Amino acid sequence: MRVLVVTAVPAERDAVTRAFGDVSEVAVHEVPGARLHRVGDPGGCGVVDVLAGGAGPAAAAAATAFGLASGPYDLVVSAGIGGGFAPVAPVGSLVVASGVVAADLGAETPEGFVPVTGLGFGRDRYTPPPAQVRDVAAATGALTGEILTVSTVTGSAERAAALLAAHPQAAAEAMEGFGVAEAAERTGVPVLELRAVSNAVGPRDRDAWRIGDALAALTGAFGKIVPALEGWTHHERHDS
């Protein structure tokens, strides 16, 4: 099985590769537009390539597209740390996306926000394969729920409440998942999103953030994800 993991920043990338051994021993492969960190053949489960694609959905989509061009891949995973909606996803928890949602893609109107689909074009969500969501959640102990992709990180209680009102199934927010999903969808590769919660969605309180703990949780999760998906065949992926 070949898996492409896309993070935003090198610290997240290294947290993923650390699950498979010493980061200093990871092979680096340069491909046009991307720098892939290859984790060999962990546990006989296949090749895992990890890249830090940059912050935000546009950078994530571009990096994922370049990474996929070096494929073929069986699965793409958008991974990293993110904010959790309390009390569903407390700091330190893991969330695997039941839906990858572009929460602020659309238009403001006098009546309020209208998603891009309400304007008559585009899409604003992707649904990862439910069977694989269940497998990853079971293997890692992650919660399941929608993960919102935003271009501006939430910084107030009012904005957090508005997002939950519009997306009551939301468990977390981050900045890259929808961009990764857009690129993966165009090449027909299934996508998952996994976030380790470093802070609560709402007023920004840097002193309360637990980035180190979240990165450690991400490492622990990836030590379990690939083996959990080892038996996932092409037929099962498309019939799930």
PDB file of C-alpha atoms in Angstrom:
ATOM      1  CA  MET A   1       0.000   0.000   0.000  1.00  0.00           C
ATOM      2  CA  ARG A   2       1.286   3.487  -0.876  1.00  0.00           C
ATOM      3  CA  VAL A   3       0.179   6.356   1.343  1.00  0.00           C
ATOM      4  CA  LEU A   4       0.835  10.072   0.859  1.00  0.00           C
ATOM      5  CA  VAL A   5       0.615  12.093   4.071  1.00  0.00           C
ATOM      6  CA  VAL A   6       0.364  15.873   3.732  1.00  0.00           C
ATOM      7  CA  THR A   7       1.021  18.176   6.676  1.00  0.00           C
ATOM      8  CA  ALA A   8       1.291  21.956   6.836  1.00  0.00           C
ATOM      9  CA  VAL A   9       4.640  22.458   8.558  1.00  0.00           C
ATOM     10  CA  PRO A  10       7.866  20.477   9.080  1.00  0.00           C
ATOM     11  CA  ALA A  11       7.153  19.914  12.799  1.00  0.00           C
ATOM     12  CA  GLU A  12       3.984  18.002  11.878  1.00  0.00           C
ATOM     13  CA  ARG A  13       5.795  16.126   9.116  1.00  0.00           C
ATOM     14  CA  ASP A  14       8.499  15.049  11.545  1.00  0.00           C
ATOM     15  CA  ALA A  15       5.898  13.966  14.092  1.00  0.00           C
ATOM     16  CA  VAL A  16       4.456  11.622  11.464  1.00  0.00           C
ATOM     17  CA  THR A  17       7.776  10.205  10.270  1.00  0.00           C
ATOM     18  CA  ARG A  18       8.933   9.740  13.872  1.00  0.00           C
ATOM     19  CA  ALA A  19       6.281   7.057  14.245  1.00  0.00           C
ATOM     20  CA  PHE A  20       8.352   4.865  11.944  1.00  0.00           C
ATOM     21  CA  GLY A  21      11.820   5.405  13.370  1.00  0.00           C
ATOM     22  CA  ASP A  22      14.599   7.972  13.637  1.00  0.00           C
ATOM     23  CA  VAL A  23      13.712  11.107  11.623  1.00  0.00           C
ATOM     24  CA  SER A  24      17.381  11.508  10.666  1.00  0.00           C
ATOM     25  CA  GLU A  25      17.230   8.180   8.837  1.00  0.00           C
ATOM     26  CA  VAL A  26      14.211   9.027   6.678  1.00  0.00           C
ATOM     27  CA  ALA A  27      14.999   9.071   2.962  1.00  0.00           C
ATOM     28  CA  VAL A  28      14.287  12.350   1.179  1.00  0.00           C
ATOM     29  CA  HIS A  29      13.065  12.335  -2.419  1.00  0.00           C
ATOM     30  CA  GLU A  30      12.903  15.517  -4.446  1.00  0.00           C
ATOM     31  CA  VAL A  31      10.099  15.663  -7.015  1.00  0.00           C
ATOM     32  CA  PRO A  32       8.987  18.768  -8.941  1.00  0.00           C
ATOM     33  CA  GLY A  33       7.129  20.996  -6.485  1.00  0.00           C
ATOM     34  CA  ALA A  34       7.479  18.703  -3.468  1.00  0.00           C
ATOM     35  CA  ARG A  35      10.035  17.245  -1.061  1.00  0.00           C
ATOM     36  CA  LEU A  36       8.894  13.778  -0.029  1.00  0.00           C
ATOM     37  CA  HIS A  37      10.151  12.147   3.151  1.00  0.00           C
ATOM     38  CA  ARG A  38       9.871   8.408   2.537  1.00  0.00           C
ATOM     39  CA  VAL A  39       9.372   6.033   5.439  1.00  0.00           C
ATOM     40  CA  GLY A  40      10.507   2.903   3.597  1.00  0.00           C
ATOM     41  CA  ASP A  41       8.327  -0.101   4.279  1.00  0.00           C
ATOM     42  CA  PRO A  42       7.173   0.195   7.911  1.00  0.00           C
ATOM     43  CA  GLY A  43       6.076  -3.159   9.260  1.00  0.00           C
ATOM     44  CA  GLY A  44       5.752  -4.552   5.763  1.00  0.00           C
ATOM     45  CA  CYS A  45       2.728  -2.303   5.207  1.00  0.00           C
ATOM     46  CA  GLY A  46       4.002  -0.445   2.152  1.00  0.00           C
ATOM     47  CA  VAL A  47       5.520   2.918   1.346  1.00  0.00           C
ATOM     48  CA  VAL A  48       4.562   6.041   3.282  1.00  0.00           C
ATOM     49  CA  ASP A  49       5.604   9.399   1.822  1.00  0.00           C
ATOM     50  CA  VAL A  50       5.228  12.508   3.974  1.00  0.00           C
ATOM     51  CA  LEU A  51       5.480  16.117   2.843  1.00  0.00           C
ATOM     52  CA  ALA A  52       5.055  19.496   4.508  1.00  0.00           C
ATOM     53  CA  GLY A  53       2.969  21.363   1.960  1.00  0.00           C
ATOM     54  CA  GLY A  54       2.456  24.733   3.636  1.00  0.00           C
ATOM     55  CA  ALA A  55      -0.331  26.430   5.561  1.00  0.00           C
ATOM     56  CA  GLY A  56      -3.801  26.963   4.132  1.00  0.00           C
ATOM     57  CA  PRO A  57      -5.975  25.152   1.603  1.00  0.00           C
ATOM     58  CA  ALA A  58      -4.313  26.596  -1.517  1.00  0.00           C
ATOM     59  CA  ALA A  59      -0.793  25.557  -0.519  1.00  0.00           C
ATOM     60  CA  ALA A  60      -2.090  22.167   0.622  1.00  0.00           C
ATOM     61  CA  ALA A  61      -3.864  21.530  -2.687  1.00  0.00           C
ATOM     62  CA  ALA A  62      -0.822  22.496  -4.746  1.00  0.00           C
ATOM     63  CA  ALA A  63       1.585  20.397  -2.681  1.00  0.00           C
ATOM     64  CA  THR A  64      -0.762  17.402  -2.742  1.00  0.00           C
ATOM     65  CA  ALA A  65      -1.089  17.635  -6.519  1.00  0.00           C
ATOM     66  CA  PHE A  66       2.695  17.657  -6.944  1.00  0.00           C
ATOM     67  CA  GLY A  67       3.058  14.772  -4.523  1.00  0.00           C
ATOM     68  CA  LEU A  68       0.405  12.698  -6.275  1.00  0.00           C
ATOM     69  CA  ALA A  69       2.170  13.244  -9.590  1.00  0.00           C
ATOM     70  CA  SER A  70       5.005  11.097  -8.231  1.00  0.00           C
ATOM     71  CA  GLY A  71       2.530   8.280  -7.410  1.00  0.00           C
ATOM     72  CA  PRO A  72       0.551   6.140  -7.835  1.00  0.00           C
ATOM     73  CA  TYR A  73      -0.894   6.213  -4.321  1.00  0.00           C
ATOM     74  CA  ASP A  74      -3.691   4.235  -2.694  1.00  0.00           C
ATOM     75  CA  LEU A  75      -4.556   6.813  -0.028  1.00  0.00           C
ATOM     76  CA  VAL A  76      -3.904  10.445   0.893  1.00  0.00           C
ATOM     77  CA  VAL A  77      -4.018  11.577   4.519  1.00  0.00           C
ATOM     78  CA  SER A  78      -4.226  15.223   5.563  1.00  0.00           C
ATOM     79  CA  ALA A  79      -2.627  15.262   9.004  1.00  0.00           C
ATOM     80  CA  GLY A  80      -1.460  17.642  11.677  1.00  0.00           C
ATOM     81  CA  ILE A  81      -2.570  19.517  14.745  1.00  0.00           C
ATOM     82  CA  GLY A  82      -5.693  21.649  14.981  1.00  0.00           C
ATOM     83  CA  GLY A  83      -8.282  23.235  17.189  1.00  0.00           C
ATOM     84  CA  GLY A  84     -10.959  21.163  18.888  1.00  0.00           C
ATOM     85  CA  PHE A  85     -14.538  22.184  19.599  1.00  0.00           C
ATOM     86  CA  ALA A  86     -15.183  21.802  23.316  1.00  0.00           C
ATOM     87  CA  PRO A  87     -16.423  19.669  24.907  1.00  0.00           C
ATOM     88  CA  VAL A  88     -16.510  17.170  22.020  1.00  0.00           C
ATOM     89  CA  ALA A  89     -12.793  17.227  21.220  1.00  0.00           C
ATOM     90  CA  PRO A  90     -10.683  18.283  24.218  1.00  0.00           C
ATOM     91  CA  VAL A  91      -7.030  19.246  24.031  1.00  0.00           C
ATOM     92  CA  GLY A  92      -4.902  16.142  23.553  1.00  0.00           C
ATOM     93  CA  SER A  93      -7.567  14.139  21.725  1.00  0.00           C
ATOM     94  CA  LEU A  94      -7.443  12.828  18.161  1.00  0.00           C
ATOM     95  CA  VAL A  95     -10.133  13.465  15.550  1.00  0.00           C
ATOM     96  CA  VAL A  96     -10.591  11.579  12.291  1.00  0.00           C
ATOM     97  CA  ALA A  97     -12.868  13.326   9.810  1.00  0.00           C
ATOM     98  CA  SER A  98     -16.249  11.893   8.932  1.00  0.00           C
ATOM     99  CA  GLY A  99     -16.526  14.907   6.633  1.00  0.00           C
ATOM    100  CA  VAL A 100     -13.947  17.374   5.318  1.00  0.00           C
ATOM    101  CA  VAL A 101     -15.770  20.705   5.128  1.00  0.00           C
ATOM    102  CA  ALA A 102     -14.814  24.072   3.607  1.00  0.00           C
ATOM    103  CA  ALA A 103     -16.440  26.173   6.306  1.00  0.00           C
ATOM    104  CA  ASP A 104     -15.746  29.646   4.911  1.00  0.00           C
ATOM    105  CA  LEU A 105     -15.890  29.071   1.151  1.00  0.00           C
ATOM    106  CA  GLY A 106     -18.845  31.088  -0.109  1.00  0.00           C
ATOM    107  CA  ALA A 107     -20.279  34.588   0.186  1.00  0.00           C
ATOM    108  CA  GLU A 108     -21.524  36.961   2.841  1.00  0.00           C
ATOM    109  CA  THR A 109     -25.047  38.269   2.232  1.00  0.00           C
ATOM    110  CA  PRO A 110     -27.408  40.502   4.225  1.00  0.00           C
ATOM    111  CA  GLU A 111     -29.056  37.289   5.431  1.00  0.00           C
ATOM    112  CA  GLY A 112     -25.753  35.734   6.470  1.00  0.00           C
ATOM    113  CA  PHE A 113     -23.157  33.391   5.051  1.00  0.00           C
ATOM    114  CA  VAL A 114     -24.031  31.337   1.950  1.00  0.00           C
ATOM    115  CA  PRO A 115     -21.768  28.350   1.133  1.00  0.00           C
ATOM    116  CA  VAL A 116     -20.380  28.048  -2.368  1.00  0.00           C
ATOM    117  CA  THR A 117     -22.892  25.303  -3.140  1.00  0.00           C
ATOM    118  CA  GLY A 118     -25.696  27.725  -2.301  1.00  0.00           C
ATOM    119  CA  LEU A 119     -24.331  30.007  -4.984  1.00  0.00           C
ATOM    120  CA  GLY A 120     -24.870  27.279  -7.541  1.00  0.00           C
ATOM    121  CA  PHE A 121     -21.347  26.040  -8.159  1.00  0.00           C
ATOM    122  CA  GLY A 122     -18.438  24.160  -6.613  1.00  0.00           C
ATOM    123  CA  ARG A 123     -18.549  21.892  -3.602  1.00  0.00           C
ATOM    124  CA  ASP A 124     -17.928  22.465   0.069  1.00  0.00           C
ATOM    125  CA  ARG A 125     -17.358  18.985   1.512  1.00  0.00           C
ATOM    126  CA  TYR A 126     -15.816  15.596   0.930  1.00  0.00           C
ATOM    127  CA  THR A 127     -16.827  12.384   2.676  1.00  0.00           C
ATOM    128  CA  PRO A 128     -13.896  10.053   3.434  1.00  0.00           C
ATOM    129  CA  PRO A 129     -14.525   6.295   3.022  1.00  0.00           C
ATOM    130  CA  PRO A 130     -16.634   5.398   6.101  1.00  0.00           C
ATOM    131  CA  ALA A 131     -15.054   1.969   6.592  1.00  0.00           C
ATOM    132  CA  GLN A 132     -11.557   3.457   6.711  1.00  0.00           C
ATOM    133  CA  VAL A 133     -12.711   6.222   9.069  1.00  0.00           C
ATOM    134  CA  ARG A 134     -13.985   3.504  11.405  1.00  0.00           C
ATOM    135  CA  ASP A 135     -10.753   1.510  11.087  1.00  0.00           C
ATOM    136  CA  VAL A 136      -8.561   4.507  11.895  1.00  0.00           C
ATOM    137  CA  ALA A 137     -10.779   5.588  14.788  1.00  0.00           C
ATOM    138  CA  ALA A 138     -10.729   2.080  16.236  1.00  0.00           C
ATOM    139  CA  ALA A 139      -6.957   1.735  15.848  1.00  0.00           C
ATOM    140  CA  THR A 140      -6.051   5.126  17.300  1.00  0.00           C
ATOM    141  CA  GLY A 141      -8.879   5.836  19.743  1.00  0.00           C
ATOM    142  CA  ALA A 142      -9.756   8.935  17.736  1.00  0.00           C
ATOM    143  CA  LEU A 143     -13.111  10.659  17.837  1.00  0.00           C
ATOM    144  CA  THR A 144     -15.044  10.972  14.601  1.00  0.00           C
ATOM    145  CA  GLY A 145     -16.676  14.174  13.421  1.00  0.00           C
ATOM    146  CA  GLU A 146     -16.505  16.815  10.758  1.00  0.00           C
ATOM    147  CA  ILE A 147     -13.237  18.699  10.487  1.00  0.00           C
ATOM    148  CA  LEU A 148     -13.715  22.223   9.215  1.00  0.00           C
ATOM    149  CA  THR A 149     -11.191  23.793   6.867  1.00  0.00           C
ATOM    150  CA  VAL A 150     -10.880  27.539   7.441  1.00  0.00           C
ATOM    151  CA  SER A 151      -8.615  30.162   5.904  1.00  0.00           C
ATOM    152  CA  THR A 152      -8.745  32.259   9.083  1.00  0.00           C
ATOM    153  CA  VAL A 153      -8.286  30.432  12.381  1.00  0.00           C
ATOM    154  CA  THR A 154     -11.098  31.090  14.831  1.00  0.00           C
ATOM    155  CA  GLY A 155     -10.192  33.601  17.528  1.00  0.00           C
ATOM    156  CA  SER A 156     -13.440  34.412  19.334  1.00  0.00           C
ATOM    157  CA  ALA A 157     -16.257  32.660  21.132  1.00  0.00           C
ATOM    158  CA  GLU A 158     -18.752  34.285  18.769  1.00  0.00           C
ATOM    159  CA  ARG A 159     -17.071  32.825  15.688  1.00  0.00           C
ATOM    160  CA  ALA A 160     -16.779  29.398  17.303  1.00  0.00           C
ATOM    161  CA  ALA A 161     -20.505  29.465  18.106  1.00  0.00           C
ATOM    162  CA  ALA A 162     -21.360  30.519  14.555  1.00  0.00           C
ATOM    163  CA  LEU A 163     -19.339  27.658  13.101  1.00  0.00           C
ATOM    164  CA  LEU A 164     -21.025  25.139  15.380  1.00  0.00           C
ATOM    165  CA  ALA A 165     -24.450  26.537  14.512  1.00  0.00           C
ATOM    166  CA  ALA A 166     -23.697  26.063  10.813  1.00  0.00           C
ATOM    167  CA  HIS A 167     -21.913  22.713  11.308  1.00  0.00           C
ATOM    168  CA  PRO A 168     -23.317  20.951  14.391  1.00  0.00           C
ATOM    169  CA  GLN A 169     -21.297  17.791  13.648  1.00  0.00           C
ATOM    170  CA  ALA A 170     -17.985  19.673  13.732  1.00  0.00           C
ATOM    171  CA  ALA A 171     -15.323  18.333  16.079  1.00  0.00           C
ATOM    172  CA  ALA A 172     -12.250  20.261  14.960  1.00  0.00           C
ATOM    173  CA  GLU A 173     -10.933  22.962  12.661  1.00  0.00           C
ATOM    174  CA  ALA A 174      -7.719  23.244  10.676  1.00  0.00           C
ATOM    175  CA  MET A 175      -6.520  24.961   7.509  1.00  0.00           C
ATOM    176  CA  GLU A 176      -5.554  22.281   4.987  1.00  0.00           C
ATOM    177  CA  GLY A 177      -7.920  19.306   4.787  1.00  0.00           C
ATOM    178  CA  PHE A 178     -10.227  20.584   2.072  1.00  0.00           C
ATOM    179  CA  GLY A 179      -7.303  21.588  -0.133  1.00  0.00           C
ATOM    180  CA  VAL A 180      -5.791  18.115   0.200  1.00  0.00           C
ATOM    181  CA  ALA A 181      -9.160  16.539  -0.590  1.00  0.00           C
ATOM    182  CA  GLU A 182      -9.638  18.700  -3.697  1.00  0.00           C
ATOM    183  CA  ALA A 183      -6.356  17.469  -5.162  1.00  0.00           C
ATOM    184  CA  ALA A 184      -6.922  13.839  -4.181  1.00  0.00           C
ATOM    185  CA  GLU A 185     -10.431  13.798  -5.638  1.00  0.00           C
ATOM    186  CA  ARG A 186      -9.154  14.943  -9.026  1.00  0.00           C
ATOM    187  CA  THR A 187      -6.904  11.888  -9.256  1.00  0.00           C
ATOM    188  CA  GLY A 188      -9.443   9.451  -7.836  1.00  0.00           C
ATOM    189  CA  VAL A 189      -7.481   8.725  -4.651  1.00  0.00           C
ATOM    190  CA  PRO A 190      -9.405   8.375  -1.347  1.00  0.00           C
ATOM    191  CA  VAL A 191      -8.603  10.892   1.365  1.00  0.00           C
ATOM    192  CA  LEU A 192      -8.661  10.840   5.166  1.00  0.00           C
ATOM    193  CA  GLU A 193      -8.016  13.679   7.608  1.00  0.00           C
ATOM    194  CA  LEU A 194      -6.578  13.207  11.092  1.00  0.00           C
ATOM    195  CA  ARG A 195      -5.993  15.986  13.623  1.00  0.00           C
ATOM    196  CA  ALA A 196      -4.422  15.999  17.066  1.00  0.00           C
ATOM    197  CA  VAL A 197      -6.041  18.737  19.134  1.00  0.00           C
ATOM    198  CA  SER A 198      -3.591  21.326  20.450  1.00  0.00           C
ATOM    199  CA  ASN A 199      -6.058  24.011  21.547  1.00  0.00           C
ATOM    200  CA  ALA A 200      -9.721  24.799  21.952  1.00  0.00           C
ATOM    201  CA  VAL A 201     -11.527  26.567  19.110  1.00  0.00           C
ATOM    202  CA  GLY A 202     -12.424  30.033  20.394  1.00  0.00           C
ATOM    203  CA  PRO A 203     -10.575  32.941  22.016  1.00  0.00           C
ATOM    204  CA  ARG A 204      -6.852  32.694  21.336  1.00  0.00           C
ATOM    205  CA  ASP A 205      -4.943  31.787  24.489  1.00  0.00           C
ATOM    206  CA  ARG A 206      -1.428  30.741  23.517  1.00  0.00           C
ATOM    207  CA  ASP A 207      -0.565  29.859  27.104  1.00  0.00           C
ATOM    208  CA  ALA A 208      -3.229  27.129  27.017  1.00  0.00           C
ATOM    209  CA  TRP A 209      -2.022  25.551  23.783  1.00  0.00           C
ATOM    210  CA  ARG A 210      -0.397  22.123  24.066  1.00  0.00           C
ATOM    211  CA  ILE A 211       1.428  21.837  20.755  1.00  0.00           C
ATOM    212  CA  GLY A 212       4.073  19.427  22.026  1.00  0.00           C
ATOM    213  CA  ASP A 213       1.447  17.085  23.452  1.00  0.00           C
ATOM    214  CA  ALA A 214      -0.534  17.223  20.204  1.00  0.00           C
ATOM    215  CA  LEU A 215       2.532  16.400  18.106  1.00  0.00           C
ATOM    216  CA  ALA A 216       3.279  13.452  20.401  1.00  0.00           C
ATOM    217  CA  ALA A 217      -0.313  12.241  19.957  1.00  0.00           C
ATOM    218  CA  LEU A 218       0.111  12.513  16.188  1.00  0.00           C
ATOM    219  CA  THR A 219       3.228  10.351  16.346  1.00  0.00           C
ATOM    220  CA  GLY A 220       1.412   7.747  18.406  1.00  0.00           C
ATOM    221  CA  ALA A 221      -1.505   7.691  15.992  1.00  0.00           C
ATOM    222  CA  PHE A 222       0.618   7.065  12.924  1.00  0.00           C
ATOM    223  CA  GLY A 223       2.287   4.141  14.598  1.00  0.00           C
ATOM    224  CA  LYS A 224      -1.141   2.464  14.390  1.00  0.00           C
ATOM    225  CA  ILE A 225      -2.784   3.819  11.240  1.00  0.00           C
ATOM    226  CA  VAL A 226      -0.859   2.126   8.452  1.00  0.00           C
ATOM    227  CA  PRO A 227      -1.031  -1.385   9.965  1.00  0.00           C
ATOM    228  CA  ALA A 228      -4.793  -0.868  10.446  1.00  0.00           C
ATOM    229  CA  LEU A 229      -5.174  -0.241   6.717  1.00  0.00           C
ATOM    230  CA  GLU A 230      -2.800  -2.973   5.561  1.00  0.00           C
ATOM    231  CA  GLY A 231      -5.571  -5.246   4.331  1.00  0.00           C
ATOM    232  CA  TRP A 232      -7.450  -2.507   2.507  1.00  0.00           C
ATOM    233  CA  THR A 233      -7.648  -3.665  -1.093  1.00  0.00           C
ATOM    234  CA  HIS A 234      -8.587  -1.650  -4.153  1.00  0.00           C
ATOM    235  CA  HIS A 235     -11.974  -3.388  -4.269  1.00  0.00           C
ATOM    236  CA  GLU A 236     -12.736  -2.631  -0.632  1.00  0.00           C
ATOM    237  CA  ARG A 237     -11.789   1.020  -1.014  1.00  0.00           C
ATOM    238  CA  HIS A 238     -14.246   1.656  -3.796  1.00  0.00           C
ATOM    239  CA  ASP A 239     -17.058  -0.463  -2.366  1.00  0.00           C
ATOM    240  CA  SER A 240     -16.943   0.968   1.167  1.00  0.00           C
TER     241      SER A 240
END
